[in-house]
CSV table of C-alpha atoms and ligand atoms in Angstrom, one decimal:
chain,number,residue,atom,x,y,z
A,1,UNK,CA,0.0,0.0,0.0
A,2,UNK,CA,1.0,3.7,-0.1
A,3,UNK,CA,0.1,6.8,-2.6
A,4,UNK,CA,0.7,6.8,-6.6
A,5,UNK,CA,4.4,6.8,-7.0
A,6,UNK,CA,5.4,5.3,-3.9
A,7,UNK,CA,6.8,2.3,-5.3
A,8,UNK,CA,3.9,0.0,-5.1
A,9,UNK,CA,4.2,-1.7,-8.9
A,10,UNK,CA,7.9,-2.0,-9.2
A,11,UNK,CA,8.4,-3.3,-5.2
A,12,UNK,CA,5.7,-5.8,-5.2
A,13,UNK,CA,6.7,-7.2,-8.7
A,14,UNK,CA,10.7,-6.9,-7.3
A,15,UNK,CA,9.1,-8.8,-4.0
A,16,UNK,CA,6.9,-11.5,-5.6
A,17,UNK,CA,10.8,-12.5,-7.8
A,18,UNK,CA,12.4,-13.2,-5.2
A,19,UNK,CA,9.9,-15.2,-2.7
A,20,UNK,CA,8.3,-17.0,-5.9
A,21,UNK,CA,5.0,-15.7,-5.2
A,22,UNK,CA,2.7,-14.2,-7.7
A,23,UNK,CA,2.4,-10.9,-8.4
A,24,UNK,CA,-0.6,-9.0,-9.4
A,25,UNK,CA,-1.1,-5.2,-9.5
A,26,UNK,CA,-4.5,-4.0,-8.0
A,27,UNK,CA,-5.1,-1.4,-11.2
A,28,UNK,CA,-6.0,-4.3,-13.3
A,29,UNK,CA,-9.2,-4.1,-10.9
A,30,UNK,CA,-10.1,-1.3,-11.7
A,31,UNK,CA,-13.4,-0.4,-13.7
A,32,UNK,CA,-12.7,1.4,-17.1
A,33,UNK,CA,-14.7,4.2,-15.7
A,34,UNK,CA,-12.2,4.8,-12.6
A,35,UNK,CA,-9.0,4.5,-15.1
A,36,UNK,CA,-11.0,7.5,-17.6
A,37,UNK,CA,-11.0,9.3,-14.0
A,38,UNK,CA,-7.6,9.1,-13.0
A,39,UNK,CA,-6.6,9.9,-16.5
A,40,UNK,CA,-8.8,12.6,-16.7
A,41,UNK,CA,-7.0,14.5,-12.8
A,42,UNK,CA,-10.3,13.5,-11.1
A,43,UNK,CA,-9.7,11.7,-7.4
A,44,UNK,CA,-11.8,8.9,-7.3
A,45,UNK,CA,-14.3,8.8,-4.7
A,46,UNK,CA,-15.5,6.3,-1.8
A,47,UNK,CA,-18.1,4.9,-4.1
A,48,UNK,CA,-15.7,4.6,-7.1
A,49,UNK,CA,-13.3,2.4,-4.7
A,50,UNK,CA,-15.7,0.3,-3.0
A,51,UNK,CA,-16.2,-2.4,-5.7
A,52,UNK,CA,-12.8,-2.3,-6.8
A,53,UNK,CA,-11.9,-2.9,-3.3
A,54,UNK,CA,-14.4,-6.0,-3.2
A,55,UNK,CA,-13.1,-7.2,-6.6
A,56,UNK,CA,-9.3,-7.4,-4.9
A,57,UNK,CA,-10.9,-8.9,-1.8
A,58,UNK,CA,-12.1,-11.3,-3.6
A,59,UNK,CA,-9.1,-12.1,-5.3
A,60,UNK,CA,-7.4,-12.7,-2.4
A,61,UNK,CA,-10.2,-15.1,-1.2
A,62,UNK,CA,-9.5,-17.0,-4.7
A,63,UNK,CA,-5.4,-17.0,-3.8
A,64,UNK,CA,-6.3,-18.3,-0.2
A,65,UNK,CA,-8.5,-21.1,-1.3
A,66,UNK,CA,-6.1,-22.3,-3.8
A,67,UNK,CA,-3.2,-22.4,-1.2
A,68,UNK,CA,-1.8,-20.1,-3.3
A,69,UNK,CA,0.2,-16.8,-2.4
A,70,UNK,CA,0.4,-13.6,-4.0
A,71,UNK,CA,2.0,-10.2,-3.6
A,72,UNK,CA,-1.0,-7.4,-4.3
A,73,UNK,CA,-0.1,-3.8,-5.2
A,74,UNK,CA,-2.8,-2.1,-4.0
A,75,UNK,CA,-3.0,2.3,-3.0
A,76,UNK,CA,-5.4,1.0,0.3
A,77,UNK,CA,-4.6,4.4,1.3
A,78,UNK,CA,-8.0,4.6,4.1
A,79,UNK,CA,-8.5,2.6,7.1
A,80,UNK,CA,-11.6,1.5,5.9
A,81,UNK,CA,-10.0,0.4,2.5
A,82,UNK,CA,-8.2,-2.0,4.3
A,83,UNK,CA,-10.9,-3.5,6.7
A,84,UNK,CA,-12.4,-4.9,3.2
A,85,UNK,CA,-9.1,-6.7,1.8
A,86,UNK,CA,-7.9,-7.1,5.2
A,87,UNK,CA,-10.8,-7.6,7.4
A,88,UNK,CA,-11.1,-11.6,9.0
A,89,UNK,CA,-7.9,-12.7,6.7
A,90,UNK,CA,-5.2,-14.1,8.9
A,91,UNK,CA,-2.7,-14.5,6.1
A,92,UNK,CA,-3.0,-11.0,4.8
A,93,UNK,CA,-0.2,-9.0,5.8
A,94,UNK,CA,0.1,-5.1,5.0
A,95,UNK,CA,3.6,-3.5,3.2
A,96,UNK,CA,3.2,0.3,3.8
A,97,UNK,CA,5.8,1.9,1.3
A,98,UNK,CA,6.8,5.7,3.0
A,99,UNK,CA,8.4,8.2,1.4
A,100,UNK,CA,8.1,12.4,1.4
A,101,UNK,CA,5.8,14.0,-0.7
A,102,UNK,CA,9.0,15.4,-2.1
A,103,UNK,CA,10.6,12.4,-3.1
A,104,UNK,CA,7.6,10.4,-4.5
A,105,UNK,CA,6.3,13.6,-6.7
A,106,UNK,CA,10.1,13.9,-8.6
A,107,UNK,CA,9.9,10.2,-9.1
A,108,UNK,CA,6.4,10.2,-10.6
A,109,UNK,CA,7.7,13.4,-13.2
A,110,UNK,CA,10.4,10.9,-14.2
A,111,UNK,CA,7.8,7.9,-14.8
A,112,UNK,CA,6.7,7.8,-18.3
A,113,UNK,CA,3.7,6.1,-20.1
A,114,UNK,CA,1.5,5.6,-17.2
A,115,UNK,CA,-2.4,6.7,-16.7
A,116,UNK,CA,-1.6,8.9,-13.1
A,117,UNK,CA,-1.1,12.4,-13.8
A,118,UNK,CA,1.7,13.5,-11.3
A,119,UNK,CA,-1.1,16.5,-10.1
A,120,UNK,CA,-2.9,13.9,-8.0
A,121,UNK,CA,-0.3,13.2,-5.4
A,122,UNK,CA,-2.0,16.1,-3.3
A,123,UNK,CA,-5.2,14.1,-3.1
A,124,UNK,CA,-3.5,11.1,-2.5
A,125,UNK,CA,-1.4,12.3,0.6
A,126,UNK,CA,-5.0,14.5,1.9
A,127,UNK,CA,-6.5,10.8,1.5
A,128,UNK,CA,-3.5,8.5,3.1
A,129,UNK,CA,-4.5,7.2,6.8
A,130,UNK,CA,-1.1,5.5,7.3
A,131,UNK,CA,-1.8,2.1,8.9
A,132,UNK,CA,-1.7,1.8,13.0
A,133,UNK,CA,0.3,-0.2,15.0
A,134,UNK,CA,-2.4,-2.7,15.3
A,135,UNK,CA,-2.7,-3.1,11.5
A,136,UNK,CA,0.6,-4.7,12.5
A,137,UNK,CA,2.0,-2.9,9.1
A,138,UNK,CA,5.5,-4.2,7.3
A,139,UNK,CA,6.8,-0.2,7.4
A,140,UNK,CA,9.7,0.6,5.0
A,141,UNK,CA,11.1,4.0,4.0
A,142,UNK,CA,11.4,4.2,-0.1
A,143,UNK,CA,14.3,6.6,0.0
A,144,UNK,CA,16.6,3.1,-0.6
A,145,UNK,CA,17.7,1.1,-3.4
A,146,UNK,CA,14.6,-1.3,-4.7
A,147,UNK,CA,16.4,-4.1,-4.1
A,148,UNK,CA,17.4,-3.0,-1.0
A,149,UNK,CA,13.4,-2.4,0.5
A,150,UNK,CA,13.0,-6.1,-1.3
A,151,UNK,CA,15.4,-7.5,1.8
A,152,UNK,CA,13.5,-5.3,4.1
A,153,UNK,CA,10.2,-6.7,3.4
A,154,UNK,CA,11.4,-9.8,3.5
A,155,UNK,CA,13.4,-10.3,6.7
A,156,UNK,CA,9.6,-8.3,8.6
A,157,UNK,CA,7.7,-11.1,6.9
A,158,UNK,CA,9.5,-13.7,8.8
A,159,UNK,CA,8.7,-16.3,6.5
A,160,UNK,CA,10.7,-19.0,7.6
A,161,UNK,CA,8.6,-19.4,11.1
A,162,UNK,CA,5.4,-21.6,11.0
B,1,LIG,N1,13.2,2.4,-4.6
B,1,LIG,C1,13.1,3.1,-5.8
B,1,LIG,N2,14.2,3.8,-6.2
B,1,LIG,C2,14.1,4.6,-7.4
B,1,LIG,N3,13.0,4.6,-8.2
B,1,LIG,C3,11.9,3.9,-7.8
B,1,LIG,C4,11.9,3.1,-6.6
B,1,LIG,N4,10.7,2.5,-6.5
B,1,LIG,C5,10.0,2.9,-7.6
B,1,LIG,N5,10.7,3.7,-8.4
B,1,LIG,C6,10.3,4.4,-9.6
B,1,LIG,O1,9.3,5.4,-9.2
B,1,LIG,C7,8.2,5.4,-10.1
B,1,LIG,C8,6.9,5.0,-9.4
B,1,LIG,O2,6.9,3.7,-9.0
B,1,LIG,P1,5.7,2.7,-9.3
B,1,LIG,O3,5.1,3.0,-10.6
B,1,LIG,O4,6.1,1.3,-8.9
B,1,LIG,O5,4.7,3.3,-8.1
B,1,LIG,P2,3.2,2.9,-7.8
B,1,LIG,O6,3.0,3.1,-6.3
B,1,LIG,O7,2.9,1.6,-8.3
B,1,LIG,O8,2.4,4.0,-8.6
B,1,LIG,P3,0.8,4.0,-9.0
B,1,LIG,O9,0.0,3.8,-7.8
B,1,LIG,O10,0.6,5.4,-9.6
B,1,LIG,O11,0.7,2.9,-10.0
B,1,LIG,C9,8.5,4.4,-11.2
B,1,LIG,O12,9.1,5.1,-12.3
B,1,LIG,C10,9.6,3.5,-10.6
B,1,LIG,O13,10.5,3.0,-11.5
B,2,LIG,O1,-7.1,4.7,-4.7
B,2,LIG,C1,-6.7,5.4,-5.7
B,2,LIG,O2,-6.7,6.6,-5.8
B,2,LIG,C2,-6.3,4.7,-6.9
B,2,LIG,O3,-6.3,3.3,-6.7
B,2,LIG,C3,-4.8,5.0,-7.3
B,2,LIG,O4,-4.0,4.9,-6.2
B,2,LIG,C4,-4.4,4.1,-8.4
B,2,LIG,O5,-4.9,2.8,-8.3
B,2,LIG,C5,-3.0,3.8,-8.6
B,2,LIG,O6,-2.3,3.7,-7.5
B,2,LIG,C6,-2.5,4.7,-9.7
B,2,LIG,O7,-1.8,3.9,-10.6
């Protein structure tokens, strides 16, 4: 989780490499209607996030009943967002990607080809509820090398233990 820009595409895909799990980026959830938003400089709403966030949840309902495992890049940026891919779900674990606005708005001017328009990062941070301790969020700073916040996530996932 974290705003546009953060990192969420390119750590999660970096992540899912090197654990062997499958990766899966939550825009491809997204209605064509919300993508023609984005595009457009409109924030999506509540109501434009709600069944997208259903469509992820149940994605990772599919993942879980497959005994499969997957790495989901997904904004989740309220509280509430959360509850519905996180809600009841022992095996979901959050990865909150932190950064300054500073830092994430020069690397979205750099990113080419892609739907976000750079002008949204305002809403973004205005929307972000960073995750409590009793999310009991995976926290890494973005100012380091991908690979680098790979390791991070990886050692705080602890997979090795049962
Ligand atoms: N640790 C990093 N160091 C340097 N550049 C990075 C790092 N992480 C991501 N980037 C670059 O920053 C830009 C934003 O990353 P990315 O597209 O993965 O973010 P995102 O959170 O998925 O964005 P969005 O939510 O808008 O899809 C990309 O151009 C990416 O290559
Ligand atoms: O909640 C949101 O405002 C949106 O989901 C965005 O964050 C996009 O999905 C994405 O991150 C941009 O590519």
């Amino acid at each position: 989780m974290g705003v546009s820009g953060s990192g969420k595409s390119t750590i999660a895909d970096h992540l899912a490499i090197r654990i062997g799990w499958r990766y899966e980026d939550g825009d491809s959830f997204h209605p064509a209607s919300n993508v023609s938003k984005m595009h457009a400089g409109q924030p999506l709403t509540d109501e434009d996030r709600w069944p997208w966030l259903r469509a992820i949840a149940a994605e990772i309902d599919r993942t879980c009943k497959a005994s499969e495992r997957a790495v989901i890049a997904c904004s989740a940026l309220k509280r509430s967002y959360r509850d519905i891919l996180v809600h009841g779900r022992r095996d979901v674990r959050i990865v909150f990607l932190d950064g300054t606005r500073e830092l994430i708005a020069s690397r979205l001017i750099a990113r080419k080809n892609h739907f976000m328009p750079p002008e949204l990062l305002a809403s973004q941070f205005r929307t972000l509820e960073p995750p409590t301790a009793d999310e009991r969020p995976i926290v890494v700073t973005i100012d380091r090398t991908v690979d680098i916040i790979v390791e991070d996530i990886v050692s705080q996932l602890n997979l090795e233990r049962p």
